Amino acid sequence: MNRRKLITCMGFSLLLLSTAAAVVTMKEKRRRRWGIRPLNRERKRLGHFATLVIYMQNNDEEQFFKYTRLTPRYFHILLNIVKPFLTKQPRNKIFINPEERLMMTLHFLSQGTSMQDIAWNYYVGKTTVHCIIKETCQVLWERLQPIYLSTPSKNDFERTAAGFSRLWNMPNCIGAVNGKHVVIQSPKHSGSQFFSYKKTFSIVLMASCDAQYKFNMVDIGAAGSNHDGMVFRESGFGSALLEQRLQLPNPKVLPGSSILLPHFLVADQAFPLHQNIMRPYPGEHLVEKKRIFNYRLSRARRCIENAFGIVAQRWRVLRKTIIADLSTCEEIVKATVVLHNFILTEENGKKVYLPNGYADYIDGEGTLHEGRWRGTGQHLTGIGRIGTNNFSHRVGANRDLLADYFVSDAGSVPWQIQQIYAGSLPH
């Protein structure tokens, strides 16, 4: 063997030895120092669950609600639903029961605190907290979604339309639709895929709600960098609507008239005008009929703005950058949405989660009063333009027919003229 080959072989051998040494060193570094960190062995004696939560649950319902967004009664209703799916086989003395797992998750979602803070407060490891929150959010969605956010049937849409007609003077309306960006930390190896026009990393929450702020259709997880037109077209319910795959009721005659119109979602100017989507007339200097139409449409559209505002205020994890991996971020958003529906449904007018004046309301004279949630700041960021002003003649004719109805004796409301000239048209 010549000298050059000998040197090459020696160098290769040294490289193998150094690599092996590095692997051994990494294994040594990864070796756990404790089975359970000494501090966390005090969990049952010093942790929040033992020292604070149980006391609030038994003695201070108001503070318990702030901590979990649930009263003790509804917390136990929820616990009974998810408990069998949160029960784990004990592997050591520090067994975390389903009640504590649910409590950790609700507090994380309601306050938007960090997972490290939860770990310190509950005397458990940060990795344990991350696993608990992700698993519990998955269980919440899997168990609650079929009950409180199921795919709407034709009868469900008819009930929603009746609610919009009764509460917001908007007949044939099956929901108010909009989309929001939920800010997340940059997902690993994603490049600019989730980097939105707002210069943040985000996923999109696209949703429709009924007249009482409950979500009836949602799509969660589209990348924030997607063109806004794609977000709605490729969302589950958006594509189903545009391709006429939703179980919509048959076109219906507007009350007190002979005008036959299809059922539709109400949306803002970001969305396309479509057979089943009503958006405002564009422009500023509009004739009176079009101004009245835009005013009436905006009243109904406020439902989705309120739904987003309420869910972000009650579940404050949505108001901050969510620090978690991408799949966990999606599970967190899904859990907040379905918890929102669960509480509104179960409370059934009890007015704890949504007290009087918390959401926007319009009095008997048509005056708009903004809800208290608007005074909290840090709301979810809206999406950009989804559609254009180009539409078919038939679709434009449907909007004109509805505008004609709103200025007719059968479809007008007493205060609409006063409101459009008083400059109180909601934005």
Short mmCIF file of C-alpha atoms in Angstrom, two decimals:
data_model
loop_
_atom_site.label_atom_id
_atom_site.label_comp_id
_atom_site.label_asym_id
_atom_site.label_seq_id
_atom_site.Cartn_x
_atom_site.Cartn_y
_atom_site.Cartn_z
CA MET A 1 0.00 0.00 0.00
CA ASN A 2 1.51 3.33 -0.98
CA ARG A 3 1.77 6.26 1.39
CA ARG A 4 -1.15 8.23 -0.10
CA LYS A 5 -3.57 5.26 0.25
CA LEU A 6 -2.37 4.67 3.80
CA ILE A 7 -3.10 8.27 4.78
CA THR A 8 -6.56 8.06 3.15
CA CYS A 9 -7.44 4.87 5.04
CA MET A 10 -6.22 6.34 8.31
CA GLY A 11 -8.33 9.47 7.74
CA PHE A 12 -11.43 7.41 6.98
CA SER A 13 -10.88 5.34 10.12
CA LEU A 14 -10.54 8.47 12.22
CA LEU A 15 -13.77 9.80 10.71
CA LEU A 16 -15.61 6.58 11.63
CA LEU A 17 -14.24 6.72 15.16
CA SER A 18 -15.26 10.36 15.63
CA THR A 19 -18.75 9.64 14.26
CA ALA A 20 -19.16 6.68 16.61
CA ALA A 21 -17.96 8.83 19.51
CA ALA A 22 -20.48 11.52 18.60
CA VAL A 23 -23.33 8.96 18.53
CA VAL A 24 -22.30 7.64 21.96
CA THR A 25 -22.15 11.21 23.29
CA MET A 26 -25.63 11.97 21.92
CA LYS A 27 -27.01 8.85 23.54
CA GLU A 28 -25.45 9.86 26.82
CA LYS A 29 -26.99 13.33 26.56
CA ARG A 30 -30.41 11.88 25.87
CA ARG A 31 -30.30 9.63 28.91
CA ARG A 32 -32.98 10.76 31.37
CA ARG A 33 -31.77 11.92 34.73
CA TRP A 34 -35.00 10.98 36.51
CA GLY A 35 -38.00 8.81 35.85
CA ILE A 36 -40.02 11.68 37.34
CA ARG A 37 -38.46 15.08 38.03
CA PRO A 38 -38.27 15.57 41.83
CA LEU A 39 -40.29 18.80 41.62
CA ASN A 40 -43.13 17.04 39.81
CA ARG A 41 -43.41 14.40 42.53
CA GLU A 42 -45.21 17.09 44.54
CA ARG A 43 -48.03 17.37 41.98
CA LYS A 44 -50.78 15.89 44.13
CA ARG A 45 -49.86 18.15 47.04
CA LEU A 46 -48.88 21.43 45.33
CA GLY A 47 -50.28 21.34 41.79
CA HIS A 48 -53.05 23.67 40.61
CA PHE A 49 -55.55 20.86 40.37
CA ALA A 50 -55.21 20.00 44.06
CA THR A 51 -54.74 23.50 45.48
CA LEU A 52 -56.78 25.82 43.25
CA VAL A 53 -59.10 24.13 40.78
CA ILE A 54 -60.96 21.90 43.22
CA TYR A 55 -61.52 24.87 45.53
CA MET A 56 -62.90 27.05 42.71
CA GLN A 57 -65.08 24.23 41.49
CA ASN A 58 -66.70 23.83 44.91
CA ASN A 59 -66.64 27.41 46.22
CA ASP A 60 -66.18 30.03 43.49
CA GLU A 61 -68.15 29.37 40.30
CA GLU A 62 -67.26 32.76 38.82
CA GLN A 63 -63.51 32.11 38.99
CA PHE A 64 -64.01 28.55 37.79
CA PHE A 65 -65.77 29.92 34.71
CA LYS A 66 -62.90 32.31 34.01
CA TYR A 67 -60.45 29.43 34.36
CA THR A 68 -62.28 26.99 32.05
CA ARG A 69 -65.07 28.98 30.27
CA LEU A 70 -67.48 26.44 31.74
CA THR A 71 -69.60 26.43 34.86
CA PRO A 72 -69.04 23.37 37.10
CA ARG A 73 -72.31 21.86 35.83
CA TYR A 74 -71.33 22.01 32.16
CA PHE A 75 -67.78 20.95 32.95
CA HIS A 76 -69.15 17.69 34.36
CA ILE A 77 -71.46 17.24 31.37
CA LEU A 78 -68.43 17.59 29.11
CA LEU A 79 -66.31 15.34 31.33
CA ASN A 80 -68.90 12.57 31.15
CA ILE A 81 -68.81 12.72 27.35
CA VAL A 82 -65.02 12.52 26.99
CA LYS A 83 -63.94 10.66 30.14
CA PRO A 84 -63.86 7.14 28.67
CA PHE A 85 -61.57 8.39 25.90
CA LEU A 86 -59.18 10.26 28.23
CA THR A 87 -58.67 7.41 30.67
CA LYS A 88 -55.13 5.99 30.56
CA GLN A 89 -53.66 2.92 32.17
CA PRO A 90 -51.47 4.07 35.11
CA ARG A 91 -47.80 3.44 34.43
CA ASN A 92 -46.39 5.11 37.54
CA LYS A 93 -47.43 6.78 40.77
CA ILE A 94 -48.00 10.13 39.02
CA PHE A 95 -51.17 9.06 37.21
CA ILE A 96 -53.02 11.97 35.54
CA ASN A 97 -56.76 11.32 35.58
CA PRO A 98 -59.24 12.41 32.85
CA GLU A 99 -60.61 15.31 34.91
CA GLU A 100 -57.15 16.83 35.30
CA ARG A 101 -56.34 16.30 31.61
CA LEU A 102 -59.52 18.10 30.60
CA MET A 103 -58.86 20.88 33.09
CA MET A 104 -55.33 21.50 31.76
CA THR A 105 -56.61 21.68 28.21
CA LEU A 106 -59.53 24.00 28.95
CA HIS A 107 -57.29 26.38 30.88
CA PHE A 108 -54.74 26.40 28.05
CA LEU A 109 -57.45 27.15 25.49
CA SER A 110 -59.30 29.73 27.57
CA GLN A 111 -56.30 31.81 28.63
CA GLY A 112 -53.79 31.22 25.86
CA THR A 113 -51.07 30.59 28.41
CA SER A 114 -47.94 28.73 27.37
CA MET A 115 -47.55 24.98 27.70
CA GLN A 116 -44.55 25.60 29.94
CA ASP A 117 -46.74 27.59 32.35
CA ILE A 118 -49.24 24.73 32.41
CA ALA A 119 -46.37 22.33 33.14
CA TRP A 120 -45.14 24.45 36.06
CA ASN A 121 -48.63 25.00 37.48
CA TYR A 122 -49.59 21.33 37.30
CA TYR A 123 -46.16 19.93 38.23
CA VAL A 124 -45.75 17.81 35.12
CA GLY A 125 -43.30 17.82 32.22
CA LYS A 126 -43.73 20.17 29.25
CA THR A 127 -43.71 17.25 26.80
CA THR A 128 -46.43 15.61 28.88
CA VAL A 129 -48.52 18.77 28.67
CA HIS A 130 -48.10 18.96 24.90
CA CYS A 131 -49.25 15.35 24.52
CA ILE A 132 -52.20 15.84 26.88
CA ILE A 133 -53.42 18.99 25.11
CA LYS A 134 -53.15 17.46 21.65
CA GLU A 135 -54.84 14.20 22.66
CA THR A 136 -57.61 15.98 24.57
CA CYS A 137 -58.31 18.39 21.71
CA GLN A 138 -58.57 15.41 19.36
CA VAL A 139 -61.02 13.71 21.70
CA LEU A 140 -63.09 16.90 22.09
CA TRP A 141 -63.45 17.19 18.32
CA GLU A 142 -64.14 13.49 17.75
CA ARG A 143 -66.79 13.26 20.47
CA LEU A 144 -68.46 16.69 20.17
CA GLN A 145 -68.38 17.34 16.42
CA PRO A 146 -70.96 14.66 15.48
CA ILE A 147 -73.35 16.11 18.10
CA TYR A 148 -72.77 19.87 18.02
CA LEU A 149 -71.28 20.52 14.57
CA SER A 150 -72.57 17.78 12.31
CA THR A 151 -72.93 18.21 8.56
CA PRO A 152 -76.18 20.19 8.11
CA SER A 153 -79.16 18.41 6.61
CA LYS A 154 -81.92 20.03 4.59
CA ASN A 155 -84.00 20.36 7.77
CA ASP A 156 -81.05 21.97 9.59
CA PHE A 157 -80.72 24.58 6.83
CA GLU A 158 -84.45 25.28 6.98
CA ARG A 159 -84.23 25.89 10.74
CA THR A 160 -81.26 28.19 10.20
CA ALA A 161 -83.18 30.12 7.53
CA ALA A 162 -86.13 30.51 9.90
CA GLY A 163 -83.76 31.90 12.56
CA PHE A 164 -82.25 34.49 10.21
CA SER A 165 -85.70 35.54 9.04
CA ARG A 166 -87.00 35.92 12.59
CA LEU A 167 -83.97 37.55 14.23
CA TRP A 168 -82.30 39.46 11.38
CA ASN A 169 -85.08 39.98 8.79
CA MET A 170 -83.12 37.98 6.20
CA PRO A 171 -85.27 35.27 4.56
CA ASN A 172 -83.82 32.20 2.79
CA CYS A 173 -80.46 32.67 4.55
CA ILE A 174 -78.70 29.44 5.55
CA GLY A 175 -75.71 31.09 7.21
CA ALA A 176 -73.25 33.97 7.36
CA VAL A 177 -69.80 33.08 6.04
CA ASN A 178 -66.30 34.49 6.45
CA GLY A 179 -62.70 33.39 7.00
CA LYS A 180 -60.01 34.32 9.51
CA HIS A 181 -56.29 33.75 9.86
CA VAL A 182 -55.12 32.00 13.05
CA VAL A 183 -51.48 32.89 13.75
CA ILE A 184 -49.10 29.99 14.42
CA GLN A 185 -45.37 29.57 14.74
CA SER A 186 -43.55 28.71 11.52
CA PRO A 187 -44.03 24.96 10.86
CA LYS A 188 -40.79 23.06 10.40
CA HIS A 189 -39.52 22.68 6.82
CA SER A 190 -42.56 24.57 5.45
CA GLY A 191 -40.70 27.47 3.87
CA SER A 192 -43.16 30.23 3.01
CA GLN A 193 -46.15 27.90 2.61
CA PHE A 194 -47.95 29.27 5.69
CA PHE A 195 -46.64 32.86 5.42
CA SER A 196 -49.68 35.10 4.86
CA TYR A 197 -50.07 38.55 3.36
CA LYS A 198 -50.20 39.87 6.93
CA LYS A 199 -46.53 38.85 7.33
CA THR A 200 -47.32 36.14 9.85
CA PHE A 201 -47.50 32.37 9.65
CA SER A 202 -51.09 31.21 9.83
CA ILE A 203 -53.74 28.65 9.06
CA VAL A 204 -57.20 29.65 7.88
CA LEU A 205 -60.46 29.11 9.76
CA MET A 206 -63.25 29.29 7.18
CA ALA A 207 -66.68 29.11 8.74
CA SER A 208 -70.39 29.75 8.46
CA CYS A 209 -72.71 30.34 11.42
CA ASP A 210 -76.41 30.52 12.19
CA ALA A 211 -78.43 33.46 13.50
CA GLN A 212 -77.42 32.75 17.11
CA TYR A 213 -73.63 32.67 16.52
CA LYS A 214 -73.26 28.88 16.42
CA PHE A 215 -71.03 27.53 13.67
CA ASN A 216 -72.82 25.24 11.23
CA MET A 217 -70.01 24.62 8.71
CA VAL A 218 -66.24 24.94 9.19
CA ASP A 219 -63.02 24.18 7.35
CA ILE A 220 -59.75 24.42 9.29
CA GLY A 221 -56.13 24.21 8.28
CA ALA A 222 -55.65 25.81 4.84
CA ALA A 223 -52.18 27.34 4.54
CA GLY A 224 -52.12 31.08 5.17
CA SER A 225 -50.16 31.73 1.96
CA ASN A 226 -52.89 30.28 -0.26
CA HIS A 227 -54.59 32.72 -2.58
CA ASP A 228 -57.78 33.75 -0.86
CA GLY A 229 -59.85 32.59 -3.82
CA MET A 230 -58.47 29.08 -3.37
CA VAL A 231 -59.24 28.96 0.35
CA PHE A 232 -63.00 29.05 -0.11
CA ARG A 233 -63.12 27.04 -3.35
CA GLU A 234 -61.03 24.24 -1.87
CA SER A 235 -62.60 24.21 1.58
CA GLY A 236 -64.91 21.31 2.31
CA PHE A 237 -68.17 23.23 2.51
CA GLY A 238 -67.10 25.91 0.01
CA SER A 239 -66.46 23.40 -2.75
CA ALA A 240 -69.66 21.52 -1.83
CA LEU A 241 -71.66 24.76 -2.11
CA LEU A 242 -70.13 25.86 -5.42
CA GLU A 243 -70.54 22.37 -6.90
CA GLN A 244 -74.13 22.10 -5.57
CA ARG A 245 -73.39 19.09 -3.36
CA LEU A 246 -74.88 20.56 -0.17
CA GLN A 247 -78.34 19.40 0.84
CA LEU A 248 -79.90 22.83 0.43
CA PRO A 249 -83.66 23.32 0.66
CA ASN A 250 -85.53 23.98 -2.56
CA PRO A 251 -85.96 27.61 -3.65
CA LYS A 252 -88.63 29.30 -1.56
CA VAL A 253 -91.02 32.21 -2.05
CA LEU A 254 -90.08 35.20 0.08
CA PRO A 255 -92.65 35.94 2.84
CA GLY A 256 -95.66 37.98 1.68
CA SER A 257 -94.52 38.03 -1.95
CA SER A 258 -94.40 35.98 -5.13
CA ILE A 259 -90.59 36.22 -5.46
CA LEU A 260 -88.99 32.76 -5.66
CA LEU A 261 -85.34 32.69 -4.59
CA PRO A 262 -82.79 29.97 -3.79
CA HIS A 263 -81.33 29.70 -0.32
CA PHE A 264 -78.01 31.45 0.19
CA LEU A 265 -75.14 32.40 2.47
CA VAL A 266 -74.61 36.08 3.25
CA ALA A 267 -71.03 37.28 2.79
CA ASP A 268 -68.97 40.46 2.51
CA GLN A 269 -67.36 41.91 -0.60
CA ALA A 270 -64.44 39.45 -0.37
CA PHE A 271 -66.65 36.60 -1.60
CA PRO A 272 -68.00 35.99 -5.11
CA LEU A 273 -71.62 36.63 -5.98
CA HIS A 274 -73.13 33.22 -6.64
CA GLN A 275 -76.51 31.57 -6.89
CA ASN A 276 -76.14 30.57 -3.22
CA ILE A 277 -73.98 33.48 -1.99
CA MET A 278 -75.27 37.04 -1.52
CA ARG A 279 -72.67 39.81 -1.33
CA PRO A 280 -73.11 43.61 -1.20
CA TYR A 281 -73.39 45.88 -4.21
CA PRO A 282 -69.94 47.37 -4.86
CA GLY A 283 -69.28 51.10 -4.90
CA GLU A 284 -69.96 54.12 -2.69
CA HIS A 285 -72.50 56.28 -4.54
CA LEU A 286 -75.38 53.82 -4.77
CA VAL A 287 -79.07 54.42 -5.35
CA GLU A 288 -81.36 54.10 -2.34
CA LYS A 289 -82.50 50.55 -3.12
CA LYS A 290 -78.94 49.25 -3.27
CA ARG A 291 -77.98 51.06 -0.09
CA ILE A 292 -80.91 49.46 1.70
CA PHE A 293 -79.89 46.05 0.37
CA ASN A 294 -76.32 46.52 1.63
CA TYR A 295 -77.62 47.64 5.02
CA ARG A 296 -79.92 44.64 5.39
CA LEU A 297 -77.19 42.26 4.24
CA SER A 298 -74.66 43.75 6.65
CA ARG A 299 -77.03 43.22 9.59
CA ALA A 300 -77.15 39.48 8.87
CA ARG A 301 -73.40 39.33 8.15
CA ARG A 302 -72.68 40.55 11.65
CA CYS A 303 -73.53 37.10 12.95
CA ILE A 304 -70.29 35.59 11.65
CA GLU A 305 -68.21 38.57 12.81
CA ASN A 306 -69.72 38.11 16.26
CA ALA A 307 -69.16 34.35 16.20
CA PHE A 308 -65.46 34.85 15.42
CA GLY A 309 -65.18 37.66 17.99
CA ILE A 310 -66.83 35.64 20.75
CA VAL A 311 -64.80 32.49 20.13
CA ALA A 312 -61.53 34.47 20.08
CA GLN A 313 -62.42 36.34 23.26
CA ARG A 314 -63.57 33.28 25.17
CA TRP A 315 -60.77 31.02 23.89
CA ARG A 316 -57.82 33.38 24.00
CA VAL A 317 -55.36 30.87 22.61
CA LEU A 318 -56.68 32.13 19.24
CA ARG A 319 -55.55 35.69 20.01
CA LYS A 320 -51.88 34.78 20.29
CA THR A 321 -49.32 32.95 18.21
CA ILE A 322 -49.96 29.27 18.86
CA ILE A 323 -46.65 27.62 19.76
CA ALA A 324 -47.05 24.00 18.69
CA ASP A 325 -46.49 21.74 15.72
CA LEU A 326 -48.86 22.14 12.77
CA SER A 327 -51.12 19.18 13.52
CA THR A 328 -51.52 20.30 17.14
CA CYS A 329 -52.40 23.84 16.01
CA GLU A 330 -55.18 22.43 13.85
CA GLU A 331 -56.49 20.29 16.71
CA ILE A 332 -56.48 23.33 19.02
CA VAL A 333 -58.55 25.43 16.61
CA LYS A 334 -60.98 22.55 16.02
CA ALA A 335 -61.43 22.14 19.79
CA THR A 336 -62.23 25.84 20.34
CA VAL A 337 -64.84 25.83 17.59
CA VAL A 338 -66.65 22.74 18.82
CA LEU A 339 -66.47 23.86 22.47
CA HIS A 340 -68.08 27.16 21.43
CA ASN A 341 -71.00 25.25 19.90
CA PHE A 342 -71.22 22.84 22.84
CA ILE A 343 -71.57 25.63 25.39
CA LEU A 344 -74.07 27.71 23.39
CA THR A 345 -76.21 24.63 22.82
CA GLU A 346 -76.11 23.29 26.38
CA GLU A 347 -76.59 26.66 28.08
CA ASN A 348 -79.73 27.21 26.02
CA GLY A 349 -80.26 30.83 27.05
CA LYS A 350 -78.58 30.70 30.50
CA LYS A 351 -76.43 33.71 29.48
CA VAL A 352 -73.15 32.82 31.20
CA TYR A 353 -70.90 32.19 28.20
CA LEU A 354 -72.79 34.77 26.10
CA PRO A 355 -74.45 37.30 28.45
CA ASN A 356 -76.71 40.11 27.26
CA GLY A 357 -74.73 42.84 25.51
CA TYR A 358 -71.70 40.64 24.89
CA ALA A 359 -72.54 40.31 21.17
CA ASP A 360 -73.77 43.04 18.81
CA TYR A 361 -77.48 43.72 18.92
CA ILE A 362 -79.95 46.02 17.19
CA ASP A 363 -82.79 47.57 19.19
CA GLY A 364 -86.39 48.07 18.11
CA GLU A 365 -85.55 51.32 16.34
CA GLY A 366 -82.83 49.72 14.25
CA THR A 367 -79.93 51.28 16.16
CA LEU A 368 -76.81 49.14 16.28
CA HIS A 369 -75.15 48.51 19.64
CA GLU A 370 -71.72 46.93 19.45
CA GLY A 371 -71.02 43.97 21.71
CA ARG A 372 -68.57 44.08 24.59
CA TRP A 373 -66.29 41.56 22.89
CA ARG A 374 -65.22 44.31 20.49
CA GLY A 375 -63.55 46.26 23.29
CA THR A 376 -60.96 43.56 23.98
CA GLY A 377 -58.69 44.08 20.95
CA GLN A 378 -56.50 41.43 19.30
CA HIS A 379 -59.19 39.92 17.12
CA LEU A 380 -58.69 37.33 14.40
CA THR A 381 -57.35 38.72 11.12
CA GLY A 382 -59.67 38.61 8.13
CA ILE A 383 -58.85 37.07 4.78
CA GLY A 384 -58.46 39.06 1.58
CA ARG A 385 -60.53 39.04 -1.58
CA ILE A 386 -61.94 35.65 -2.50
CA GLY A 387 -63.94 36.52 -5.63
CA THR A 388 -64.38 39.18 -8.29
CA ASN A 389 -67.26 41.38 -9.36
CA ASN A 390 -67.81 39.18 -12.42
CA PHE A 391 -70.99 37.10 -12.25
CA SER A 392 -73.71 35.72 -14.46
CA HIS A 393 -76.85 37.67 -15.37
CA ARG A 394 -79.04 35.16 -13.50
CA VAL A 395 -77.06 35.54 -10.28
CA GLY A 396 -77.17 39.32 -10.53
CA ALA A 397 -80.91 39.14 -11.15
CA ASN A 398 -81.38 37.18 -7.90
CA ARG A 399 -79.63 39.94 -5.95
CA ASP A 400 -81.79 42.56 -7.66
CA LEU A 401 -84.94 40.62 -6.79
CA LEU A 402 -83.94 40.50 -3.13
CA ALA A 403 -83.17 44.23 -3.22
CA ASP A 404 -86.63 44.87 -4.70
CA TYR A 405 -88.15 42.80 -1.91
CA PHE A 406 -86.40 44.85 0.78
CA VAL A 407 -88.04 48.07 -0.46
CA SER A 408 -91.49 46.50 -0.92
CA ASP A 409 -94.26 46.60 1.67
CA ALA A 410 -93.79 42.88 2.34
CA GLY A 411 -90.03 42.96 2.93
CA SER A 412 -89.14 46.41 4.31
CA VAL A 413 -88.46 47.17 7.98
CA PRO A 414 -89.58 50.48 9.54
CA TRP A 415 -86.12 51.85 10.34
CA GLN A 416 -84.13 51.07 7.19
CA ILE A 417 -84.54 54.44 5.47
CA GLN A 418 -83.59 56.31 8.64
CA GLN A 419 -80.54 54.10 9.18
CA ILE A 420 -79.02 54.43 5.71
CA TYR A 421 -79.34 58.22 5.79
CA ALA A 422 -78.13 58.45 9.37
CA GLY A 423 -74.81 56.96 8.23
CA SER A 424 -75.12 53.97 10.56
CA LEU A 425 -74.50 51.36 7.88
CA PRO A 426 -72.35 48.71 9.59
CA HIS A 427 -68.94 48.17 8.05
#
